Coordinates of C-alpha atoms in Angstrom, one line a residue:
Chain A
X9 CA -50.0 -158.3 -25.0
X10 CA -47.7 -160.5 -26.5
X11 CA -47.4 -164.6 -26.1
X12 CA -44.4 -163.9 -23.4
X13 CA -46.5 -161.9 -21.2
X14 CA -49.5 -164.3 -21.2
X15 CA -46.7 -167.4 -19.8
X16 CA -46.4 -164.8 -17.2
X17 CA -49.1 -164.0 -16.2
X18 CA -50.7 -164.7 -13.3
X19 CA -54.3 -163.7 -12.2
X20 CA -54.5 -162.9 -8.8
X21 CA -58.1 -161.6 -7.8
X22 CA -61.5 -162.0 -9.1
X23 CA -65.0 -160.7 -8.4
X24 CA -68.6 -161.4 -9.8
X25 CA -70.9 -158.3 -10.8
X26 CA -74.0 -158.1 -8.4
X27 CA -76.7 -159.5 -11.3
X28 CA -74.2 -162.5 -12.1
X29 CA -73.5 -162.1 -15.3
X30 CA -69.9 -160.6 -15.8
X31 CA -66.6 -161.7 -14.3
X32 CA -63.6 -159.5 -13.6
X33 CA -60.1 -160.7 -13.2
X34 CA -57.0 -159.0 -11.9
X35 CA -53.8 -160.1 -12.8
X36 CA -50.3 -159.1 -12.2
X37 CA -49.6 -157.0 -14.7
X38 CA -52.8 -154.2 -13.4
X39 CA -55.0 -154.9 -16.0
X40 CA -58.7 -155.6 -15.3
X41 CA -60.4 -158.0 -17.9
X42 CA -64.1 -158.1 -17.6
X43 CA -65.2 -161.7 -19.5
X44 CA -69.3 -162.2 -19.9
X45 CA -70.2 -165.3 -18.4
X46 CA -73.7 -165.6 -19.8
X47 CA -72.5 -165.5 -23.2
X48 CA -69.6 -168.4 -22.2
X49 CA -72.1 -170.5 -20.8
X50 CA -74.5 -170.4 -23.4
X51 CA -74.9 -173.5 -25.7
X52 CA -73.5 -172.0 -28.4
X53 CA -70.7 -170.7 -27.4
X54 CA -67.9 -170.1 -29.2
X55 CA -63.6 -169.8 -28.3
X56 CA -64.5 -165.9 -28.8
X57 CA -66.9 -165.9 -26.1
X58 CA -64.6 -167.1 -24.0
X59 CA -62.2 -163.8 -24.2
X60 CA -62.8 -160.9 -22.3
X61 CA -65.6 -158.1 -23.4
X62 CA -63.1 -155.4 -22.3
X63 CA -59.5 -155.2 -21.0
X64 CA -57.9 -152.1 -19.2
X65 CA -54.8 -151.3 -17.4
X66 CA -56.7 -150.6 -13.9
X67 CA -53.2 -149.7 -11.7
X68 CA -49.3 -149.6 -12.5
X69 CA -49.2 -152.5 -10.0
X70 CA -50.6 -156.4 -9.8
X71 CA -54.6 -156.1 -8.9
X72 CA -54.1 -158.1 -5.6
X73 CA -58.1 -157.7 -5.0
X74 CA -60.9 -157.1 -6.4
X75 CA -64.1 -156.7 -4.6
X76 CA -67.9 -156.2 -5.9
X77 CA -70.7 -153.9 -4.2
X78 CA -73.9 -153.8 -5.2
X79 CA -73.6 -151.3 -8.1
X80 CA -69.2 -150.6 -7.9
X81 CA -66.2 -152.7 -8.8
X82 CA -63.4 -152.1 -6.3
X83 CA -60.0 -152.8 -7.0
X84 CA -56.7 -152.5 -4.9
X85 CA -53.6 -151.7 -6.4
X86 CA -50.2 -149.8 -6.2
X87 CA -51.8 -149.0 -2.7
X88 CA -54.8 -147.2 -3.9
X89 CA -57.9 -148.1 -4.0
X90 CA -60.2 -147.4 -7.6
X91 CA -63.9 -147.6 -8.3
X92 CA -66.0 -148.6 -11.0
X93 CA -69.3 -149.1 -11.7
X94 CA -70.2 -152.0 -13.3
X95 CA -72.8 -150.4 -15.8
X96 CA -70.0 -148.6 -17.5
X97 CA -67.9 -151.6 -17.3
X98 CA -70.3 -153.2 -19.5
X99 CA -70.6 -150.4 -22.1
X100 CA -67.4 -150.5 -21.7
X101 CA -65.8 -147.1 -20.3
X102 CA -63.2 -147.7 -18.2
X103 CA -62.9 -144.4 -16.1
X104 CA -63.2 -145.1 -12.5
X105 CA -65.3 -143.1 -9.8
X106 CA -63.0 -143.1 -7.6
X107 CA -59.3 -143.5 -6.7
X108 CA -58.6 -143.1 -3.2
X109 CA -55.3 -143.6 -1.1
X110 CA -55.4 -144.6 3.0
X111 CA -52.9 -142.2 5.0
X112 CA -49.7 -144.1 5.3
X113 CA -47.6 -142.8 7.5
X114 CA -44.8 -143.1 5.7
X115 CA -44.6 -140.9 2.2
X116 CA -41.3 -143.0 0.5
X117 CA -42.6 -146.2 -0.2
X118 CA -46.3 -147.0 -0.7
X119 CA -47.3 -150.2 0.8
X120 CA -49.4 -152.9 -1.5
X121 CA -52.8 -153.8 -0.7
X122 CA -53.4 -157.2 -0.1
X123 CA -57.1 -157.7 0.9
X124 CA -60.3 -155.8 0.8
X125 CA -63.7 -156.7 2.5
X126 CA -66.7 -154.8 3.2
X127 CA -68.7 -154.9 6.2
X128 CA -72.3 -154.7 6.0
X129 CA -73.4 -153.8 8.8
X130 CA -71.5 -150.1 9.1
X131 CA -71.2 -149.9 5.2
X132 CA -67.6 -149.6 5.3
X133 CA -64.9 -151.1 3.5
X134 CA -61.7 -152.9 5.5
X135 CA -58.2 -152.6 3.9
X136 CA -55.7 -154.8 4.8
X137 CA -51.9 -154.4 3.4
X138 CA -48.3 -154.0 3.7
X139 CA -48.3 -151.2 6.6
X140 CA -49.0 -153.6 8.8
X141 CA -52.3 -151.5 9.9
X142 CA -56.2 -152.1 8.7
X143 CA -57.6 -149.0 7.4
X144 CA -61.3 -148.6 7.7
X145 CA -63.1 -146.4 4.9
X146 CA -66.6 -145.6 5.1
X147 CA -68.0 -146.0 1.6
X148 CA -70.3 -143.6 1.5
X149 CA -68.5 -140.7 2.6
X150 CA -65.2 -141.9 1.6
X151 CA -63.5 -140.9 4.6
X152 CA -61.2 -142.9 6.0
X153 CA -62.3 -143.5 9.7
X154 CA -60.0 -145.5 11.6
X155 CA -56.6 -147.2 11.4
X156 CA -56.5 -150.6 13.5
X157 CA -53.0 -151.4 14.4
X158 CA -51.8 -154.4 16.5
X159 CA -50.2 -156.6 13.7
X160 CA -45.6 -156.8 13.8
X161 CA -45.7 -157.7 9.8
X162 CA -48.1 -156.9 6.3
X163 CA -51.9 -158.3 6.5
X164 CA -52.4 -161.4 3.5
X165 CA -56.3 -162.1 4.5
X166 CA -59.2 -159.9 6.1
X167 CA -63.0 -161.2 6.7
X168 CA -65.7 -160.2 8.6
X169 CA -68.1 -162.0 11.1
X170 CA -71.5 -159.9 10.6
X171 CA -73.2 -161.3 13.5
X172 CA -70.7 -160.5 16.0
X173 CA -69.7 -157.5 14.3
X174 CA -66.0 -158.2 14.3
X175 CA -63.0 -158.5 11.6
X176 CA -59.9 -161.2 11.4
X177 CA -57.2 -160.4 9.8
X178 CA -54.4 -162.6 9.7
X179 CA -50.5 -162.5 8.6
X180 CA -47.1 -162.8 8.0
X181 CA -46.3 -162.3 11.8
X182 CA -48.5 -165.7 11.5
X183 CA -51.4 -164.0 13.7
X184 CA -54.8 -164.0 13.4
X185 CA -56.4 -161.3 15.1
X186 CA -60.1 -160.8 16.1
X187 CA -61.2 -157.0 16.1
X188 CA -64.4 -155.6 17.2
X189 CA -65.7 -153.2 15.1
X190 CA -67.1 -150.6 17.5
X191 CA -64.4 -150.3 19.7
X192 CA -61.5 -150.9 17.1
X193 CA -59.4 -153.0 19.7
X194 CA -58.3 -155.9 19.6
X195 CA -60.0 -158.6 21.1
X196 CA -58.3 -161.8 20.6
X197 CA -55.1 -162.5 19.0
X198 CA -54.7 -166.1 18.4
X199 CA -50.7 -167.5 17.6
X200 CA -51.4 -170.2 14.8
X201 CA -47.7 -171.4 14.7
X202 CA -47.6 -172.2 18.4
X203 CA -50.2 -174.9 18.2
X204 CA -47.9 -177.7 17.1
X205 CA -50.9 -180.1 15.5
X206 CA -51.7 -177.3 13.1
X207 CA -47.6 -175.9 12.8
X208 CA -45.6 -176.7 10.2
X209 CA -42.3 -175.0 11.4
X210 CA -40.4 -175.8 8.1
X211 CA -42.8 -173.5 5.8
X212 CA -43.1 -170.8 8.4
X213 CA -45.4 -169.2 10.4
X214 CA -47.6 -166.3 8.4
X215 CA -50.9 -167.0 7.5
X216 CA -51.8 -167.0 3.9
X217 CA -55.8 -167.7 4.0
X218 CA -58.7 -166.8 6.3
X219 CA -62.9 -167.4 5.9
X220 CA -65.2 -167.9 8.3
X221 CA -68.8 -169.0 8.5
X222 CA -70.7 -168.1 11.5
X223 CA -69.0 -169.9 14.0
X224 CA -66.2 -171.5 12.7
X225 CA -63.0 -170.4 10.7
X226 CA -60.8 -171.7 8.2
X227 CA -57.1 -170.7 8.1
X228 CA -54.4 -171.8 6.1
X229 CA -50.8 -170.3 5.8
X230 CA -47.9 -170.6 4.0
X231 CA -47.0 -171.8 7.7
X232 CA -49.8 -174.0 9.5
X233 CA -51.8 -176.9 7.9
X234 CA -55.3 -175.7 6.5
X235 CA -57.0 -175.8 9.6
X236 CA -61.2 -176.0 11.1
X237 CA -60.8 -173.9 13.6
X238 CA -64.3 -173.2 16.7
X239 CA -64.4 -169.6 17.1
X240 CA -66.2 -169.7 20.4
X241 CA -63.6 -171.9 22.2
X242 CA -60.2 -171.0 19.9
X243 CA -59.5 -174.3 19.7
X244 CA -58.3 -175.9 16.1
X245 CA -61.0 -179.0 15.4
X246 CA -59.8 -180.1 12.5
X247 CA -56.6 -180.6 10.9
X248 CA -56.7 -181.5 6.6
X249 CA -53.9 -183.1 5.1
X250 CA -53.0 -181.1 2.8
X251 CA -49.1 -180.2 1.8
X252 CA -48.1 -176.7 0.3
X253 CA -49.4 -173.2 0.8
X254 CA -53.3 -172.9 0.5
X255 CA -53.8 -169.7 -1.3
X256 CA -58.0 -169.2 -1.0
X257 CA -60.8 -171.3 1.1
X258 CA -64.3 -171.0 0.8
X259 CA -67.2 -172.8 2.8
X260 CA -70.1 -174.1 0.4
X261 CA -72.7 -176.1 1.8
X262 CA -71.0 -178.9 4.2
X263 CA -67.7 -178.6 2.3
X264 CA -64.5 -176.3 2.4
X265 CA -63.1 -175.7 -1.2
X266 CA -59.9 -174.7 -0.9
X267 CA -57.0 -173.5 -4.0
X268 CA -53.4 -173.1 -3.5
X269 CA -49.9 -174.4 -4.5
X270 CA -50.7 -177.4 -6.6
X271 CA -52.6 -178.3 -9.8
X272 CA -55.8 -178.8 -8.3
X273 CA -59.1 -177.7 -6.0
X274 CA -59.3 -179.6 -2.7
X275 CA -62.6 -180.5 -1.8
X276 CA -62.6 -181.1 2.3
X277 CA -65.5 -182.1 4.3
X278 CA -65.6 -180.7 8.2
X279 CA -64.5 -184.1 9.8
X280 CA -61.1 -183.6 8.2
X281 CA -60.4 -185.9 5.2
X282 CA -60.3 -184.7 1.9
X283 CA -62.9 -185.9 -0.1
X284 CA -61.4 -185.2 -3.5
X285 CA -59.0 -182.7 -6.1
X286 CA -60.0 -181.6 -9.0
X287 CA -57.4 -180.9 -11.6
X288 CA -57.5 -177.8 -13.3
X289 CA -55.0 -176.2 -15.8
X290 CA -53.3 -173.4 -13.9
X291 CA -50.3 -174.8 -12.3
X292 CA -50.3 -173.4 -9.0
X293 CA -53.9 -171.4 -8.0
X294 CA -54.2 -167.9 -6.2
X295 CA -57.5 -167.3 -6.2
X296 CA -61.4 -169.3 -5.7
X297 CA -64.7 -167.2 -6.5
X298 CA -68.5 -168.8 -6.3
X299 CA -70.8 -167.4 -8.5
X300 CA -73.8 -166.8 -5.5
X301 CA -75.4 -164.0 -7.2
X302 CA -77.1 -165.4 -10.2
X303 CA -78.9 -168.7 -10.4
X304 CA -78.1 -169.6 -13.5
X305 CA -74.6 -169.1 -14.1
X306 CA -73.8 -170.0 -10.5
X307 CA -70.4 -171.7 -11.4
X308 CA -66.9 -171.9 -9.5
X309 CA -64.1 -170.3 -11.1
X310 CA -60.7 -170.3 -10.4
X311 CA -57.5 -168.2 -11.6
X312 CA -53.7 -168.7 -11.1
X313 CA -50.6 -168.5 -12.2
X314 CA -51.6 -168.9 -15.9
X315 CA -53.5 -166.4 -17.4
X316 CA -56.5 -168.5 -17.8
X317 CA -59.3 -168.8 -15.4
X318 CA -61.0 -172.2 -15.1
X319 CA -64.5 -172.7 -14.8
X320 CA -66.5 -175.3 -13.1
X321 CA -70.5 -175.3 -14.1
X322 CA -70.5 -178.7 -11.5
X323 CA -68.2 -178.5 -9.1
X324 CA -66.9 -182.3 -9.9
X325 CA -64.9 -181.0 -13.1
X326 CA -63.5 -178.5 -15.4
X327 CA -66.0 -177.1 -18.0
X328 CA -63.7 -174.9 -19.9
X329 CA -61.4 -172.2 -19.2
X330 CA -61.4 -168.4 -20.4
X331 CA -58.3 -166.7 -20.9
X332 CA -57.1 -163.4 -21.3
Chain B
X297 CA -126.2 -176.0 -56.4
X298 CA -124.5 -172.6 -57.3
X299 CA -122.2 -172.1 -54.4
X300 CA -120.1 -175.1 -55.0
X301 CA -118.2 -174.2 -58.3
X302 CA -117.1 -177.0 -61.0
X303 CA -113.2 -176.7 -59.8
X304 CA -114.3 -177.9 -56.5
X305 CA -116.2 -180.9 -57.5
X306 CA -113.7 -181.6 -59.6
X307 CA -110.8 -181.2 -56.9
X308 CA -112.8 -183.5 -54.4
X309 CA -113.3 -186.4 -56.9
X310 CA -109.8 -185.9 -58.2
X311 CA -109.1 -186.6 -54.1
X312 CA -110.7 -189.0 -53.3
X313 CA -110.5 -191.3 -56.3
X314 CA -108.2 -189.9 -59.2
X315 CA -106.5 -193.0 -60.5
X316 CA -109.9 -193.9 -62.0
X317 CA -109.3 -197.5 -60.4
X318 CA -111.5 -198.3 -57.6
X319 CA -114.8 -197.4 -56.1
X320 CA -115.3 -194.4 -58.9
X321 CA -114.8 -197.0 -61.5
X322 CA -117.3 -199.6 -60.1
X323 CA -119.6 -197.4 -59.8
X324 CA -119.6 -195.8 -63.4
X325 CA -119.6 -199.4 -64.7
X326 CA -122.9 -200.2 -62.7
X327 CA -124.2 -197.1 -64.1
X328 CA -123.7 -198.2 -67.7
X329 CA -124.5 -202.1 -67.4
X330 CA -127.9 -201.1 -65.4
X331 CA -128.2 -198.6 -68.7
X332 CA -127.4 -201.3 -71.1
X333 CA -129.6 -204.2 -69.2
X334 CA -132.4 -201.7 -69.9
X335 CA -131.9 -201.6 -73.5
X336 CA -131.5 -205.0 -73.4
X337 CA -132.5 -207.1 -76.4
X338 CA -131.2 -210.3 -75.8
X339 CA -132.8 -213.5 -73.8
X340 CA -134.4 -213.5 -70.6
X341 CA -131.7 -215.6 -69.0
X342 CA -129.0 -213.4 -70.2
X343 CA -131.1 -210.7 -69.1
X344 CA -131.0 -212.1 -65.1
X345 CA -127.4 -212.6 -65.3
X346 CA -127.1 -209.2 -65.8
X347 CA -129.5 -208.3 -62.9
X348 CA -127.4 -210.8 -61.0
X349 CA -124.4 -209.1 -61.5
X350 CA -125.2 -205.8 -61.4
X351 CA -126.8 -206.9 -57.8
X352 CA -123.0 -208.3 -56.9
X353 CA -121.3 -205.1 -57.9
X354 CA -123.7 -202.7 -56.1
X355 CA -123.4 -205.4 -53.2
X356 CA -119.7 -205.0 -53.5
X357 CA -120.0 -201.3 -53.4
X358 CA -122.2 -201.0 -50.6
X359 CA -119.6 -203.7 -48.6
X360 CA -116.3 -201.0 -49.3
X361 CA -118.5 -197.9 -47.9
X362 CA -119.4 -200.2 -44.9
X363 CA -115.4 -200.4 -44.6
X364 CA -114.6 -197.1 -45.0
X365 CA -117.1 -196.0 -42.1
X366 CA -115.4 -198.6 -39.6
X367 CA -111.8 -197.4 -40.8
X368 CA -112.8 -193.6 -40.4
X369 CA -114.5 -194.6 -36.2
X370 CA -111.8 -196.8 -35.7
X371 CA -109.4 -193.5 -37.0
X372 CA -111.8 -191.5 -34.4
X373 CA -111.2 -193.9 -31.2
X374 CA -107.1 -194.0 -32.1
X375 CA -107.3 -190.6 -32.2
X376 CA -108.8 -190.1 -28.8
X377 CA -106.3 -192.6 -27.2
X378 CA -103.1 -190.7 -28.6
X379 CA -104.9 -188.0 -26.8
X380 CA -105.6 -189.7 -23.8
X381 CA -101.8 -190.6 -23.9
X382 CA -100.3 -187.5 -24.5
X383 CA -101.9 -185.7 -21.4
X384 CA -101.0 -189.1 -19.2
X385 CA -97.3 -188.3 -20.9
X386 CA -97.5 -184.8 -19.8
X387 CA -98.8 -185.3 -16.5
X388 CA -95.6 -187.5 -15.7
X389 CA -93.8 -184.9 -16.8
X390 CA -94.8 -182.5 -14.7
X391 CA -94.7 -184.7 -11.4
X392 CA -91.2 -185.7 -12.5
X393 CA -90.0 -181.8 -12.5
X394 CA -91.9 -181.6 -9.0
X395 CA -90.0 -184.7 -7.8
X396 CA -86.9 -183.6 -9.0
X397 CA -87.4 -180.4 -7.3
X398 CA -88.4 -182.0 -4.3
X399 CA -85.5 -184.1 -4.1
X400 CA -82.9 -181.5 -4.6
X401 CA -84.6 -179.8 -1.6
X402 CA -84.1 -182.7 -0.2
X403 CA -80.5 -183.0 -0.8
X404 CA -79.8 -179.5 0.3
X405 CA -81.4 -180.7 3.9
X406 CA -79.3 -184.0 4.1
X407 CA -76.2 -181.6 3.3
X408 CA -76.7 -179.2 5.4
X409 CA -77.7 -181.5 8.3
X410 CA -74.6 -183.4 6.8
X411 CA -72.7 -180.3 7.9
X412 CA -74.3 -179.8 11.1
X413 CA -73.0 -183.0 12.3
X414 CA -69.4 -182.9 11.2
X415 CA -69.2 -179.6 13.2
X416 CA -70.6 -181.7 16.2
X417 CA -68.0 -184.2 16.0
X418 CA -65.2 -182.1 15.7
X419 CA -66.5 -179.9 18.6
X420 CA -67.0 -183.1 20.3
X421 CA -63.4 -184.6 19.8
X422 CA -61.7 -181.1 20.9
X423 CA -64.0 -181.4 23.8
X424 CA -63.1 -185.1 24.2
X425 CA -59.5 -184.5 24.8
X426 CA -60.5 -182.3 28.1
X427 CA -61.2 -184.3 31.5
X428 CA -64.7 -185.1 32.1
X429 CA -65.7 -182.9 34.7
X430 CA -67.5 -185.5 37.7
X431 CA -63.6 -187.0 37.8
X432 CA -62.3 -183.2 38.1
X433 CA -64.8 -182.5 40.8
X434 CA -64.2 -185.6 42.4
X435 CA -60.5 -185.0 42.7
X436 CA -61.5 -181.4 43.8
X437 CA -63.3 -182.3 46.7
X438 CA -60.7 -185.7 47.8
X439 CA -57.9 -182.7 47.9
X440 CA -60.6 -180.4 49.4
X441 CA -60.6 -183.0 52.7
X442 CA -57.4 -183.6 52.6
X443 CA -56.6 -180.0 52.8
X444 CA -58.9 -180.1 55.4
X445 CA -57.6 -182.9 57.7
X446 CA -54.2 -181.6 57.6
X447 CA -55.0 -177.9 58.6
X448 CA -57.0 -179.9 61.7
X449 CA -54.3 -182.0 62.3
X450 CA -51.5 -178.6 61.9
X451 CA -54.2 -177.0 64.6
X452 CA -54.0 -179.1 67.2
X453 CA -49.7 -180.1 66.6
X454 CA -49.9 -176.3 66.8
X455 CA -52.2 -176.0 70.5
X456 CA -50.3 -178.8 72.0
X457 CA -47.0 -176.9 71.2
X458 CA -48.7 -173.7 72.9
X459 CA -49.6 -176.0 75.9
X460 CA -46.5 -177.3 76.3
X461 CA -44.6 -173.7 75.9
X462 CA -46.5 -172.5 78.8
X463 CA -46.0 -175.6 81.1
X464 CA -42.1 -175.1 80.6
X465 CA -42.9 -171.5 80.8
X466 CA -44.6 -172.3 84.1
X467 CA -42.1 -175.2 85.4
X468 CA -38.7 -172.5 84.6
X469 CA -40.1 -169.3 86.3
X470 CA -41.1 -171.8 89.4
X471 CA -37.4 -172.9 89.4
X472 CA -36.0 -169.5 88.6
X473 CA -38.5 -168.1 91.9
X474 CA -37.1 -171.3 93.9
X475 CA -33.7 -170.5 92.7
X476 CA -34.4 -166.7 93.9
X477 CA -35.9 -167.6 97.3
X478 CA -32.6 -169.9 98.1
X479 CA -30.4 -167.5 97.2
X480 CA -32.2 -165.0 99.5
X481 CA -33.0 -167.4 102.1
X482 CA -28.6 -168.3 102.0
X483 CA -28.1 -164.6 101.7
X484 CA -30.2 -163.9 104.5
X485 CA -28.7 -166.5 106.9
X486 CA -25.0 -164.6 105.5
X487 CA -25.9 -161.9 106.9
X488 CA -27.8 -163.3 110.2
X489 CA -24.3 -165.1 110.7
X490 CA -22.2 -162.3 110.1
X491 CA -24.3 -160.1 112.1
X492 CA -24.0 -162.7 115.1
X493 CA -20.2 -163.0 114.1
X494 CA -19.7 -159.3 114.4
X495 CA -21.7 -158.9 117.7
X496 CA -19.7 -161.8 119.0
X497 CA -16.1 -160.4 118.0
X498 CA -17.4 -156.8 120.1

């Protein structure tokens, strides 16, 4: 991997291993780097910590997610999904458990994979891509169960609301849809761009980033502001201020961190302001991932288009970066 | 007398007073004066000078072993108040970690009751922008009455026409039946004059 691929790179997923000790990135070239975070955050670490354990060519396409059970690393890519276990991964053999393709319907071209998420309650994992459809695989069996269709244009962002038992997905027809699980339907389908405090008609209307929390939702597109949206009522509560494309939110405690076009991570609080941005090298960001699995290397790393991941031990700056 | 070998006598007085200057020294000196007053040959005056200072050097003695003792308790009580210090020092320690723990407890609460109210206010200012819902009743029941007084009002326009339909129903049909009975009653007295006519012409 030469100097001119790493300008090029561009990382677009990451996951944490269930004990919190590893990180694996996904960039846009299909490879899979797996750094060790315990070893980078020890005192005496050196620049060599800070490279990857082990690097492998996962797919022939960008990793677009990357997703972590309690024993398996899932990655999507070149619209199939591969398996891992994360014991090998840390002896370092790369074969995967599993590759595993959802039934398009068409054969001639194979439609990417945007997001992945896995729903607890029936074990199962929700695909969300380019065919405009979510396919629901159940992860034991492997089987892929159902196909939920109701979106005009390719799914960016899935999530899943455990309580309730439902799944958003939203997209570049700039709708976010609610979906009950059981039943498969669709239950609410909610128009972003036709709310004109939260439109921005000039970027667009598809939706680039959903999480939710319980009772409330986050959205951002390439189209609408980042918006606090009640689930309940399906009413936007909060508008924040921010210009560009917001790539990746993420609720932590009483504050919405949030990564996207622009040089920085946007720290919002609920009411709507933002309270601060915290520079970080990447120039533009693609993806956010919190560290809730382990207590002590419980940091906040973030990867973009650069090919090194920044990583933030408090969440008020940048402790140091790893890199490819 | 045999369990305590030469090398460690040696060793101890080498410790505690090698340089040969000192307590050793005076002590060795005393021995050999007291030696030499007892051989002594000279006069009786000389003699109690000697005495005299032999007494000031074993005074002297006994004074710097009276020192030592004080300097070794007063080492004793130090010790026991670094002691005493350390396990105060380690106490605070301790109650500072618990603090510190407590606190951040505490600052998880005030965040997350931080969060709890910013999702109140923003569910409050969506809610806010709707009408409060006394005034929407209110208006409900003002355009309830209304409705009401005007379907009253469209009753009774609507009996009056009846009544009035019927009257002029009433009043025409009496004028068509008057109508009728004149035209009979001229058509009857016609014929009663043609009849006369005709039996008058025969």
């Amino acid at each position: 991997m030469g100097p001119v691929e790493h300008l090029h790179m561009s990382v677009f997923s990451q996951s944490f291993s269930p004990c919190g000790r590893f990180l694996a990135a996904g960039n846009n070239y299909g490879e899979i780097a797996v750094f060790s975070l315990s070893s980078a955050l020890s005192p005496d670490a050196t620049d060599m910590s800070r490279k990857p354990i082990l690097t492998f060519t996962a797919h022939e396409g960008p990793v677009f997610s990357l997703l972590s059970t309690d024993s398996h690393l899932l990655s999507a890519g070149n619209g199939e999904i591969s398996a891992w276990t994360w014991a090998e991964l840390i002896k370092r053999n790369t074969k995967a458990v599993w590759t595993r393709r959802p039934n398009y319907k068409s054969s001639l071209e194979i439609p990417e994979i945007n997001a992945m998420t896995i729903n607890p309650t029936e074990n199962s994992l929700v695909i969300g891509g380019g065919d405009n459809n979510l396919h629901i695989m159940d992860l034991e069996s492997g089987v892929f169960k159902s196909v939920l269709q109701g979106h005009t244009d390719y799914i960016h962002c899935l999530s899943v609301r455990e309580r309730e038992s439902e799944i958003l997905s939203g997209g570049e027809d700039g709708a976010v849809r609610i979906w009950d699980c059981r039943t498969g339907q669709s239950v609410h389908c909610i128009e972003v761009y036709k709310y004109e405090d939260c439109a921005r008609p000039q970027y667009g209307k598809w939706i680039s980033c959903l999480t939710t929390d319980s009772d409330w939702m986050v959205l951002c597109g390439g189209g609408p502001y980042l918006s606090l949206w009640h689930l309940r009522s399906l009413s936007p509560t909060s508008i924040f201020p921010l210009s560009g494309c917001q790539r990746q939110a993420t609720f932590y405690q009483d504050m919405i961190l949030s990564v996207g076009e622009g040089q920085f991570v946007s720290h919002c609080l609920l009411g709507g302001e933002v309270k601060a941005q915290i520079p970080c090298t990447p120039h533009s960001l693609n993806t956010l991932a919190l560290n809730l699995n382990s207590t002590e290397n419980r940091v906040l790393t973030v990867g973009g288009s650069s090919h090194q991941i920044d990583v933030f031990a408090n969440l008020s700056y940048r402790s140091f970066s790893l890199a490819f | 007398m045999g369990a305590v070998t030469d090398d460690e006598v040696i060793r101890k007085r080498l410790l505690i007073d090698g340089d040969g200057a000192g307590d050793d020294r005076r002590i060795n000196v005393l021995l050999k004066s007291f030696i030499k007053w007892c051989h002594a040959t000279g006069s009786p005056e000389e003699g109690f000078t000697q005495h005299q200072r032999m007494l000031g050097t074993l005074a002297q003695c006994e004074f710097s072993m009276g020192k030592t003792l004080l300097v070794y308790d007063m080492n004793l009580r130090e010790m026991e108040n670094y002691e005493k210090i350390y396990t105060d020092i380690e106490e605070n320690i301790t109650s500072a970690h618990d603090k510190i723990s407590e606190c951040k407890k505490e600052i998880q609460r005030a965040k997350r009751i931080r969060k709890n109210r910013q999702e109140y206010d923003a569910l409050a200012k969506v809610i806010q922008q709707h009408p409060d819902r006394h005034e929407t009743l209110k208006q409900l029941e003002a355009l309830d009455k209304e409705l009401q007084q005007l379907s009253h009002i469209k009753e009774n326009v609507e009996d009056k026409l009846e009544l009035r339909k019927k009257q002029f129903h009433v009043l025409l049909t009496t004028i068509q039946e008057l109508q009728q009975t004149l035209e009979n009653d001229e058509k009857s007295e016609n014929d009663d004059n043609q009849e006369s006519s005709m039996e008058n012409g025969e």
